[in-house]
Backbone as a chain_set.jsonl record, in Angstrom:
{"seq": "MTAAWRQHPRLDGRFHVDHPDDLQVLVHDGGPRLTDRRPELVWVRVTACDGDVFTARVLNQPHQLKTVNDGAEVRFIAPIGGENLLQVREQYLRERADWTIGPCSKCGLDELFDAPSELIAKVFPKLPAGATMDAFSAFCGACGGVQMVQHKDVREDDGEGPDKQAEQQSPGKKWWQFWK", "coords": {"N": [[31.734, -0.83, -7.882], [28.614, 0.722, -6.519], [25.543, -0.302, -5.348], [23.051, 1.369, -6.366], [20.608, 1.154, -4.833], [21.623, 1.194, -1.804], [22.164, 3.665, -1.363], [19.636, 4.975, -1.242], [17.199, 7.33, -0.338], [14.995, 6.692, 1.057], [15.584, 3.683, 2.073], [17.421, 4.239, 3.907], [19.202, 3.509, 6.831], [17.781, 0.723, 7.427], [19.269, -1.58, 6.461], [21.205, -4.472, 7.072], [23.571, -4.895, 9.217], [25.374, -6.407, 8.69], [25.164, -7.005, 6.187], [25.047, -5.635, 3.313], [22.749, -5.13, 1.704], [20.216, -7.14, 2.322], [17.75, -6.288, 3.911], [14.391, -5.89, 6.104], [11.176, -6.905, 4.677], [7.473, -6.151, 4.712], [5.839, -9.064, 3.922], [3.1, -10.394, 1.89], [-0.203, -12.123, 1.225], [-1.985, -10.687, 0.566], [-4.452, -8.302, 1.53], [-6.937, -8.105, 4.421], [-9.373, -8.451, 3.232], [-9.214, -9.984, 1.163], [-7.592, -12.596, 2.157], [-7.347, -14.674, 4.617], [-4.911, -14.958, 5.927], [-2.157, -13.682, 7.705], [-0.057, -11.066, 7.284], [3.657, -11.232, 7.24], [6.981, -10.413, 8.335], [9.896, -10.612, 6.312], [12.977, -11.46, 5.545], [15.198, -9.668, 2.687], [16.848, -9.911, -0.026], [17.857, -6.927, -1.575], [17.639, -6.747, -4.955], [17.715, -4.511, -7.557], [16.56, -1.338, -8.592], [13.785, 0.514, -9.102], [13.316, 4.143, -9.611], [11.137, 4.279, -6.985], [10.75, 2.1, -6.428], [11.925, -1.488, -5.175], [13.305, -4.323, -5.908], [13.374, -7.902, -4.901], [15.185, -10.598, -3.41], [13.455, -13.075, -1.608], [14.755, -14.218, 1.487], [14.323, -16.023, 3.517], [11.684, -18.638, 4.519], [8.479, -18.113, 4.555], [5.96, -18.403, 7.378], [3.411, -19.01, 6.847], [2.117, -18.393, 4.249], [1.241, -18.372, 1.171], [1.532, -17.606, -1.402], [4.175, -16.34, -1.287], [7.305, -17.678, -1.453], [10.488, -18.779, -0.059], [13.292, -17.837, -1.495], [11.865, -16.65, -3.714], [11.001, -13.725, -6.179], [10.084, -10.451, -5.228], [8.699, -7.528, -5.196], [8.791, -4.36, -3.769], [7.887, -1.269, -1.83], [8.814, 1.386, 0.258], [6.455, 2.991, 2.204], [5.08, 5.856, 2.828], [3.949, 6.919, 5.301], [3.545, 4.434, 8.211], [5.337, 1.681, 9.539], [6.737, -0.582, 8.309], [8.337, -1.758, 5.285], [6.98, -2.818, 2.26], [5.544, -5.165, 0.746], [4.38, -4.991, -2.785], [2.36, -6.103, -5.33], [2.344, -6.135, -9.482], [-0.206, -5.294, -10.574], [-1.292, -3.477, -8.255], [0.667, -1.514, -8.433], [0.092, -0.53, -10.998], [-2.24, 0.476, -10.558], [-2.104, 2.293, -8.289], [-1.36, 4.951, -8.921], [-3.459, 6.453, -9.559], [-5.113, 6.903, -7.076], [-5.743, 8.433, -4.365], [-4.626, 7.593, -1.216], [-5.498, 7.321, 1.748], [-3.783, 7.532, 5.365], [-3.754, 5.048, 7.55], [-6.192, 4.483, 10.263], [-5.057, 3.649, 12.486], [-2.138, 2.883, 12.813], [-1.239, 4.332, 10.509], [-0.279, 3.961, 7.981], [-0.013, 4.188, 4.314], [-0.497, 2.979, 2.532], [-2.008, 0.554, 0.36], [-2.764, -2.796, 0.414], [-3.816, -4.42, -1.445], [-4.532, -4.146, -5.006], [-7.174, -1.573, -6.043], [-8.954, -1.743, -7.735], [-9.035, -4.714, -7.378], [-10.506, -4.831, -4.544], [-12.648, -3.164, -5.062], [-13.86, -5.045, -6.541], [-14.482, -7.339, -4.929], [-15.533, -6.098, -2.369], [-17.771, -5.073, -3.234], [-19.691, -6.7, -4.985], [-21.738, -6.829, -6.627], [-22.112, -4.499, -7.769], [-22.76, -2.626, -10.979], [-22.113, -3.368, -14.534], [-19.419, -1.378, -15.488], [-20.312, 0.231, -14.241], [-18.438, 2.939, -11.56], [-16.134, 3.391, -8.734], [-16.049, 6.155, -6.79], [-14.789, 6.972, -4.027], [-13.861, 4.658, -1.055], [-14.037, 2.588, 1.555], [-10.937, 0.623, 3.358], [-9.864, -1.66, 4.978], [-6.909, -1.799, 6.869], [-3.791, -3.669, 5.633], [-1.976, -3.998, 7.438], [-2.536, -3.43, 10.252], [-5.55, -3.401, 10.782], [-6.901, -1.518, 11.07], [-8.699, 1.831, 9.643], [-9.052, 2.905, 6.239], [-9.105, 5.338, 3.901], [-9.979, 5.413, 0.484], [-9.648, 7.336, -2.437], [-10.574, 8.197, -5.397], [-8.337, 10.052, -8.004], [-9.835, 11.232, -9.827], [-12.038, 12.581, -8.86], [-14.069, 15.283, -8.921], [-14.196, 18.13, -6.898], [-17.14, 19.053, -4.955], [-19.153, 21.598, -6.472], [-22.017, 22.419, -5.476], [-24.345, 23.803, -2.881], [-24.864, 22.457, -0.78], [-24.778, 20.271, 1.839], [-21.861, 19.34, 1.943], [-20.593, 21.763, 1.35], [-21.024, 23.76, 3.003], [-19.218, 22.411, 5.207], [-17.137, 22.41, 3.663], [-16.688, 25.291, 3.911], [-15.889, 25.369, 6.321], [-13.82, 24.455, 6.937], [-12.145, 24.433, 4.538], [-10.94, 22.614, 1.55], [-11.455, 20.345, 2.401], [-13.191, 17.214, 2.87], [-15.725, 16.115, 4.66], [-15.738, 13.247, 4.965], [-12.951, 12.889, 4.667], [-10.5, 12.599, 6.699], [-7.851, 12.11, 6.573], [-6.699, 14.454, 5.139]], "CA": [[30.412, 0.102, -8.296], [27.961, 0.863, -5.519], [24.484, -0.609, -5.985], [21.982, 2.302, -5.933], [19.707, 1.31, -3.241], [22.324, 1.628, -0.938], [21.661, 5.342, -1.079], [18.264, 5.49, -1.29], [17.345, 7.623, 1.374], [13.979, 6.012, 1.999], [16.146, 2.725, 2.616], [18.602, 4.361, 4.913], [19.09, 2.641, 8.287], [17.328, -0.51, 7.19], [19.835, -2.393, 6.004], [21.303, -5.43, 7.903], [24.728, -4.1, 9.202], [26.849, -7.241, 8.397], [24.75, -7.672, 4.837], [24.576, -4.098, 3.163], [21.654, -5.24, 0.832], [19.685, -7.423, 2.99], [16.426, -5.89, 4.813], [13.208, -6.697, 6.252], [10.237, -6.457, 3.922], [6.361, -7.143, 5.142], [5.296, -9.614, 2.637], [1.672, -10.811, 2.0], [-1.258, -13.146, 0.374], [-3.329, -9.655, 0.123], [-5.003, -7.622, 2.7], [-7.64, -8.683, 4.945], [-10.692, -8.662, 2.596], [-8.811, -11.19, 0.187], [-7.478, -13.642, 2.336], [-7.208, -14.918, 6.089], [-3.569, -15.213, 6.023], [-1.467, -12.276, 8.042], [1.497, -10.558, 6.831], [4.918, -11.566, 8.029], [8.373, -10.109, 7.852], [10.979, -11.667, 6.062], [14.838, -11.292, 4.883], [15.238, -10.063, 1.673], [18.493, -9.352, -0.607], [17.772, -6.384, -2.88], [18.534, -6.878, -6.442], [17.724, -3.849, -8.283], [15.543, -0.556, -7.936], [13.824, 1.711, -10.715], [12.927, 4.918, -8.364], [10.796, 3.995, -5.443], [10.24, 0.455, -6.4], [12.519, -2.223, -5.121], [12.605, -5.651, -6.459], [14.463, -8.337, -4.422], [15.149, -11.916, -3.306], [13.064, -13.559, -0.176], [16.014, -15.014, 1.756], [13.798, -17.032, 4.817], [10.449, -19.136, 4.113], [7.093, -17.326, 5.542], [5.702, -19.532, 8.069], [2.092, -19.488, 6.792], [1.889, -17.8, 3.395], [1.032, -19.628, 0.114], [2.008, -16.881, -2.569], [5.739, -15.964, -1.014], [8.379, -18.587, -0.626], [12.26, -18.537, 0.02], [13.772, -17.658, -3.152], [10.738, -16.01, -4.672], [11.406, -12.642, -6.267], [8.945, -9.586, -4.659], [8.876, -5.99, -5.423], [8.574, -3.718, -2.649], [7.877, 0.072, -1.609], [8.692, 1.847, 1.593], [5.36, 3.681, 2.539], [5.531, 7.343, 4.05], [3.842, 6.161, 6.896], [3.472, 3.07, 8.487], [6.559, 0.986, 9.724], [7.637, -1.685, 7.702], [8.853, -1.555, 3.876], [5.772, -3.366, 1.774], [5.516, -5.739, -0.844], [3.461, -4.794, -3.668], [2.078, -6.032, -6.825], [2.089, -5.377, -10.758], [-1.597, -4.498, -10.551], [-1.152, -2.534, -7.524], [1.525, -0.307, -8.824], [-0.539, -0.224, -12.453], [-3.543, 1.689, -9.978], [-2.061, 3.374, -7.435], [-1.15, 6.633, -9.484], [-5.304, 6.867, -10.215], [-5.983, 6.708, -6.255], [-5.008, 9.514, -3.038], [-4.998, 6.513, -0.14], [-5.516, 8.439, 3.193], [-2.955, 6.475, 6.366], [-4.175, 4.033, 8.35], [-6.377, 5.238, 11.596], [-4.578, 3.121, 13.573], [-0.792, 2.52, 12.121], [-0.574, 5.537, 9.366], [0.149, 3.235, 6.71], [-0.633, 5.267, 3.486], [-0.822, 2.363, 1.217], [-2.787, -0.817, 0.278], [-1.708, -4.339, 0.318], [-4.148, -5.124, -2.556], [-4.744, -3.333, -6.137], [-8.119, -0.706, -5.716], [-9.685, -2.831, -8.327], [-9.304, -6.089, -6.738], [-11.141, -4.203, -3.482], [-14.004, -2.866, -5.255], [-14.601, -6.092, -7.082], [-14.596, -7.971, -3.537], [-16.296, -5.655, -1.509], [-18.887, -4.2, -4.17], [-19.641, -7.501, -5.964], [-23.313, -6.431, -6.889], [-21.872, -2.915, -8.629], [-22.962, -2.989, -12.121], [-20.914, -3.109, -15.029], [-19.155, 0.161, -16.208], [-19.93, 1.66, -12.684], [-17.378, 3.089, -11.033], [-16.442, 4.056, -7.734], [-15.036, 7.418, -6.422], [-14.476, 6.577, -2.616], [-14.402, 3.939, -0.561], [-12.881, 2.244, 2.764], [-10.534, -0.322, 3.197], [-9.267, -2.212, 5.741], [-5.362, -1.988, 6.676], [-3.498, -4.931, 5.691], [-1.307, -4.468, 8.501], [-3.213, -3.692, 11.849], [-7.014, -3.602, 10.552], [-7.429, 0.062, 11.086], [-9.41, 1.55, 8.746], [-8.141, 3.725, 5.242], [-10.172, 6.207, 3.104], [-9.494, 5.575, -0.781], [-10.388, 8.272, -3.364], [-10.202, 8.342, -6.791], [-7.568, 11.471, -7.995], [-10.517, 12.166, -10.993], [-13.254, 12.6, -8.368], [-14.261, 16.702, -8.609], [-14.883, 18.969, -6.021], [-18.684, 19.648, -5.113], [-19.64, 23.052, -6.281], [-23.063, 22.939, -4.881], [-24.579, 24.746, -1.704], [-25.403, 21.301, 0.25], [-23.952, 20.081, 3.609], [-20.48, 19.557, 1.777], [-20.169, 23.314, 0.652], [-20.955, 24.197, 4.503], [-18.52, 21.486, 5.613], [-15.911, 23.063, 3.023], [-16.462, 26.58, 4.44], [-15.636, 25.293, 7.508], [-12.276, 23.504, 6.401], [-11.617, 24.451, 3.266], [-10.091, 21.826, 0.736], [-11.758, 19.193, 2.902], [-15.011, 16.791, 2.92], [-16.011, 15.586, 6.023], [-15.178, 11.94, 5.548], [-11.651, 12.967, 4.336], [-10.048, 12.592, 7.661], [-6.597, 12.161, 6.206], [-6.144, 15.716, 4.783]], "C": [[29.359, -0.009, -7.148], [26.77, 0.532, -5.83], [23.439, 0.555, -5.131], [21.4, 2.669, -4.931], [20.227, 1.414, -1.954], [22.299, 2.992, -0.447], [20.558, 5.75, -0.982], [17.705, 6.102, -0.424], [15.967, 7.134, 1.943], [13.738, 4.293, 2.577], [17.571, 2.773, 4.227], [17.853, 4.054, 6.379], [18.356, 1.547, 8.518], [17.801, -1.59, 6.619], [20.667, -3.128, 7.035], [22.96, -4.945, 7.853], [26.13, -5.147, 8.354], [26.49, -7.588, 6.704], [24.267, -6.35, 4.534], [23.382, -4.021, 2.29], [20.592, -6.356, 1.055], [19.155, -6.451, 4.245], [15.437, -6.529, 5.091], [12.083, -6.198, 5.297], [9.115, -6.946, 4.978], [5.748, -7.472, 3.682], [3.636, -10.344, 2.701], [1.144, -11.612, 1.062], [-2.208, -12.484, -0.074], [-3.61, -9.242, 1.622], [-6.181, -8.635, 3.105], [-9.321, -9.169, 4.321], [-10.354, -9.615, 1.521], [-8.409, -12.536, 0.637], [-7.286, -13.496, 3.982], [-5.806, -14.69, 6.813], [-2.737, -13.84, 6.493], [-0.172, -12.658, 7.609], [2.411, -11.48, 7.615], [5.946, -10.76, 7.226], [9.341, -10.95, 7.77], [11.925, -10.559, 5.525], [14.228, -11.199, 3.532], [16.655, -9.462, 1.109], [18.011, -8.307, -1.856], [18.536, -6.506, -4.399], [18.592, -5.722, -7.462], [16.312, -2.578, -7.527], [15.239, 0.401, -9.108], [12.965, 2.922, -9.605], [12.469, 4.496, -7.02], [10.072, 2.747, -4.763], [11.447, -0.481, -6.578], [12.136, -3.869, -5.619], [14.248, -6.696, -5.294], [14.281, -9.62, -4.318], [14.515, -12.379, -1.895], [14.459, -14.287, 0.159], [15.275, -16.267, 3.302], [12.03, -17.376, 4.252], [9.259, -18.559, 4.942], [6.966, -18.538, 6.161], [4.16, -20.122, 7.352], [1.385, -19.07, 5.527], [1.843, -18.666, 2.068], [1.774, -18.949, -1.0], [3.175, -16.329, -2.344], [6.259, -17.184, -0.273], [9.66, -18.035, -0.261], [12.593, -18.825, -1.65], [13.333, -17.021, -4.103], [11.703, -14.56, -5.063], [10.02, -11.672, -6.13], [9.642, -8.359, -5.066], [7.936, -5.544, -4.275], [8.773, -2.175, -2.528], [8.352, 0.66, -0.156], [7.716, 3.131, 1.345], [6.172, 5.239, 3.259], [5.21, 7.096, 5.381], [3.523, 4.731, 6.909], [5.141, 2.671, 8.882], [7.592, 0.094, 9.042], [7.988, -1.247, 5.79], [7.6, -2.52, 3.021], [5.602, -3.935, 0.39], [4.318, -5.363, -1.95], [3.342, -5.407, -4.723], [2.161, -5.692, -7.912], [0.786, -4.41, -10.795], [-1.85, -3.233, -10.007], [-0.524, -1.189, -7.883], [0.772, 0.163, -10.236], [-1.383, 1.217, -12.004], [-3.115, 2.55, -9.351], [-1.828, 4.783, -7.197], [-2.361, 7.278, -9.255], [-5.829, 7.243, -8.541], [-5.157, 7.865, -5.174], [-5.376, 7.685, -1.982], [-4.41, 7.212, 1.189], [-4.826, 7.533, 4.072], [-3.994, 6.109, 7.119], [-5.208, 4.694, 9.772], [-5.959, 4.671, 12.767], [-2.887, 3.43, 13.507], [-0.141, 3.532, 11.228], [-0.254, 4.852, 8.168], [-0.458, 3.733, 5.463], [-0.609, 4.613, 1.972], [-1.538, 0.795, 1.184], [-2.209, -1.915, -0.161], [-2.508, -5.251, -1.388], [-4.753, -3.919, -3.825], [-6.528, -2.593, -5.971], [-9.233, -1.517, -6.445], [-10.221, -4.006, -7.453], [-10.366, -5.746, -5.426], [-12.216, -4.059, -3.837], [-14.644, -4.044, -5.649], [-14.902, -7.301, -5.62], [-15.813, -7.693, -2.434], [-17.713, -4.72, -2.13], [-19.12, -5.115, -5.125], [-21.117, -7.254, -6.972], [-23.03, -4.967, -7.941], [-21.944, -3.17, -9.969], [-21.803, -2.373, -12.692], [-20.702, -1.849, -15.636], [-19.303, 0.917, -14.856], [-18.543, 1.921, -12.411], [-17.354, 3.729, -9.366], [-15.559, 5.265, -7.669], [-14.38, 7.312, -5.277], [-14.881, 5.354, -2.157], [-13.551, 3.448, 0.776], [-12.582, 1.278, 2.519], [-9.907, -0.877, 4.76], [-7.615, -2.227, 5.673], [-5.277, -3.41, 6.663], [-2.717, -5.085, 6.882], [-1.476, -4.626, 9.765], [-4.791, -3.874, 11.59], [-7.568, -2.171, 10.988], [-8.131, 0.292, 9.738], [-8.848, 3.083, 7.743], [-9.335, 4.369, 4.247], [-9.395, 6.194, 1.379], [-10.308, 6.42, -1.751], [-9.608, 8.383, -4.272], [-9.271, 9.456, -7.252], [-8.857, 12.244, -9.093], [-11.871, 12.77, -10.355], [-13.224, 14.464, -8.192], [-14.725, 17.105, -7.062], [-16.389, 19.276, -6.358], [-18.889, 21.256, -5.368], [-20.891, 23.803, -6.086], [-22.886, 23.781, -3.679], [-24.99, 23.701, -0.593], [-24.448, 21.11, 1.361], [-22.472, 19.749, 3.087], [-19.855, 20.71, 1.713], [-20.181, 24.144, 2.131], [-19.739, 23.534, 5.148], [-17.105, 22.322, 5.222], [-15.541, 24.489, 3.314], [-15.785, 26.615, 5.503], [-13.995, 24.986, 7.726], [-12.107, 23.614, 5.361], [-10.844, 23.373, 2.448], [-10.425, 20.488, 1.36], [-13.188, 18.432, 3.239], [-14.702, 16.195, 4.505], [-15.373, 14.254, 6.509], [-13.476, 11.845, 4.775], [-10.552, 13.41, 5.537], [-8.358, 12.827, 7.517], [-5.817, 13.713, 5.924], [-6.086, 16.932, 6.177]], "O": [[29.277, -1.186, -6.796], [26.526, 1.084, -6.903], [23.143, 0.654, -3.94], [21.396, 3.709, -4.273], [19.491, 1.686, -1.005], [22.404, 3.336, 0.731], [20.361, 6.914, -0.632], [17.585, 5.423, 0.596], [15.777, 7.152, 3.159], [12.772, 3.729, 3.092], [18.169, 2.009, 4.985], [16.727, 4.206, 6.853], [18.163, 1.232, 9.692], [17.07, -2.512, 6.257], [20.92, -2.428, 8.016], [23.548, -4.677, 6.805], [27.188, -4.874, 7.786], [27.26, -8.25, 6.009], [23.343, -5.833, 5.162], [22.933, -2.894, 2.078], [19.965, -6.637, 0.034], [19.804, -6.004, 5.191], [15.268, -7.641, 4.591], [12.068, -4.98, 5.12], [9.358, -7.768, 5.861], [5.364, -6.76, 2.754], [3.213, -10.765, 3.778], [1.823, -11.898, 0.075], [-3.109, -12.919, -0.791], [-3.11, -9.736, 2.633], [-6.447, -9.662, 2.481], [-10.138, -9.948, 4.812], [-11.323, -10.085, 0.924], [-8.651, -13.533, -0.042], [-7.107, -12.411, 4.534], [-5.638, -14.332, 7.979], [-2.663, -12.931, 5.666], [0.506, -13.683, 7.528], [2.038, -12.306, 8.447], [5.935, -10.477, 6.028], [9.717, -11.779, 8.598], [11.78, -9.376, 5.217], [13.337, -11.909, 3.065], [17.388, -8.694, 1.732], [17.804, -8.766, -2.979], [19.713, -6.364, -4.729], [19.488, -5.834, -8.299], [15.537, -2.714, -6.581], [16.054, 0.935, -9.861], [12.061, 2.519, -8.873], [13.232, 4.366, -6.063], [9.448, 2.414, -3.755], [12.045, -0.52, -7.653], [11.035, -4.417, -5.669], [15.419, -6.39, -5.068], [13.349, -10.095, -4.966], [15.175, -11.988, -0.932], [15.156, -14.831, -0.697], [15.934, -17.156, 3.841], [11.311, -16.534, 3.713], [9.33, -18.688, 6.165], [7.553, -19.561, 5.808], [3.822, -21.305, 7.313], [0.171, -19.268, 5.488], [2.507, -19.703, 2.049], [2.634, -19.612, -1.581], [3.484, -15.615, -3.298], [5.98, -17.635, 0.838], [9.82, -16.817, -0.181], [12.277, -19.625, -2.53], [13.939, -16.745, -5.138], [12.769, -14.28, -4.516], [9.002, -11.972, -6.754], [10.852, -8.202, -5.232], [6.856, -6.002, -3.902], [9.772, -1.717, -3.081], [7.96, -0.145, 0.689], [7.974, 4.059, 0.578], [7.217, 5.521, 3.845], [5.959, 7.062, 6.357], [3.294, 4.003, 5.943], [6.056, 3.394, 8.488], [8.816, 0.043, 9.156], [7.642, -0.134, 5.394], [7.349, -3.293, 3.946], [5.542, -3.382, -0.708], [3.186, -5.639, -1.554], [4.39, -5.36, -5.366], [2.07, -4.466, -7.85], [0.74, -3.194, -10.979], [-2.318, -2.239, -10.562], [-1.011, -0.073, -7.704], [0.928, 1.348, -10.531], [-1.392, 2.344, -12.499], [-3.514, 3.692, -9.579], [-1.918, 5.528, -6.221], [-2.437, 8.433, -8.837], [-6.897, 7.854, -8.496], [-3.946, 8.038, -5.317], [-6.289, 6.897, -2.227], [-3.263, 7.521, 1.511], [-5.125, 6.389, 3.73], [-5.008, 6.781, 7.31], [-4.606, 5.628, 10.3], [-6.336, 5.026, 13.884], [-2.466, 4.303, 14.266], [1.075, 3.679, 11.106], [0.112, 5.597, 7.258], [-1.686, 3.705, 5.546], [-0.656, 5.125, 0.853], [-1.449, 0.04, 2.153], [-1.298, -1.989, -0.986], [-2.065, -6.152, -2.101], [-5.365, -2.915, -3.46], [-7.258, -3.541, -5.682], [-10.253, -1.9, -5.873], [-11.343, -4.216, -6.991], [-11.208, -6.639, -5.335], [-13.083, -4.658, -3.2], [-15.8, -4.259, -5.286], [-15.836, -8.087, -5.774], [-16.619, -8.442, -1.882], [-18.42, -3.92, -1.519], [-18.872, -4.714, -6.263], [-21.174, -7.705, -8.116], [-23.858, -4.585, -8.767], [-21.143, -4.033, -10.331], [-20.966, -1.579, -12.262], [-21.596, -1.251, -16.234], [-18.661, 1.89, -14.46], [-17.61, 1.286, -12.903], [-18.277, 4.369, -8.862], [-14.534, 5.401, -8.337], [-13.183, 7.574, -5.394], [-15.925, 4.833, -2.548], [-12.443, 3.942, 0.984], [-13.248, 0.599, 1.737], [-9.522, -0.008, 5.542], [-7.035, -2.588, 4.649], [-6.019, -4.227, 7.208], [-2.702, -6.191, 7.422], [-0.949, -5.495, 10.459], [-5.3, -4.657, 12.391], [-8.765, -1.969, 11.192], [-8.239, -0.571, 8.867], [-8.377, 4.089, 8.275], [-10.362, 3.752, 3.966], [-8.405, 6.881, 1.128], [-11.52, 6.239, -1.872], [-8.394, 8.587, -4.257], [-9.591, 10.299, -6.414], [-8.926, 13.466, -9.226], [-12.702, 13.343, -11.059], [-12.42, 14.951, -7.397], [-15.449, 16.464, -6.3], [-16.858, 19.606, -7.447], [-18.768, 22.052, -4.437], [-21.115, 24.998, -6.275], [-21.844, 24.35, -3.351], [-25.44, 24.132, 0.468], [-23.479, 21.819, 1.631], [-21.678, 19.924, 4.011], [-18.655, 20.79, 1.976], [-19.399, 25.074, 2.328], [-19.115, 24.381, 5.787], [-16.258, 22.753, 6.004], [-14.419, 24.939, 3.083], [-15.11, 27.595, 5.816], [-13.25, 25.345, 8.638], [-11.767, 22.52, 4.91], [-9.72, 23.311, 2.944], [-9.8, 19.504, 0.966], [-14.131, 19.003, 3.786], [-13.685, 15.967, 5.16], [-14.815, 13.972, 7.569], [-12.976, 10.777, 4.423], [-9.838, 14.401, 5.387], [-7.725, 13.597, 8.24], [-4.711, 14.054, 6.346], [-5.627, 18.06, 5.994]]}, "num_chains": 1, "name": "protein.A"}
């Protein structure tokens, strides 16, 4: 029986020629807001997939990461934008469906290294309890570029202010939504 991930279109062409379950994944201790450690490419052996989320075993020891080790199990995704497969954590997977993540202004990565709630807590520590963020910017964990992150529940403004004028010039696009 062939492993389902070997035929997954998002992984096509990424497997090692001599080891059909092995490929490289960008692993990390978090993005630039949460750690000063840089992400690293490591070899992993894919062991399972659930839709577009894959599980794998790390095959080599990262040089300077603290949370990823040789033999550890990691989960990863294949972003639409960006160059590498990307390690993700459970909290990020739980939250990502609620957010629209714009592509990085430099490398095009359209996923975050950290869960939006972690970024909001770090960047806006004085946000009142119960307050929510409609949108914020984040630094790309891969290259340091800028990404815009917008909650999917944000309603479009029906007013007549500057946003309405900009919308008439570019329907469906706010001035700060460079990814649309």
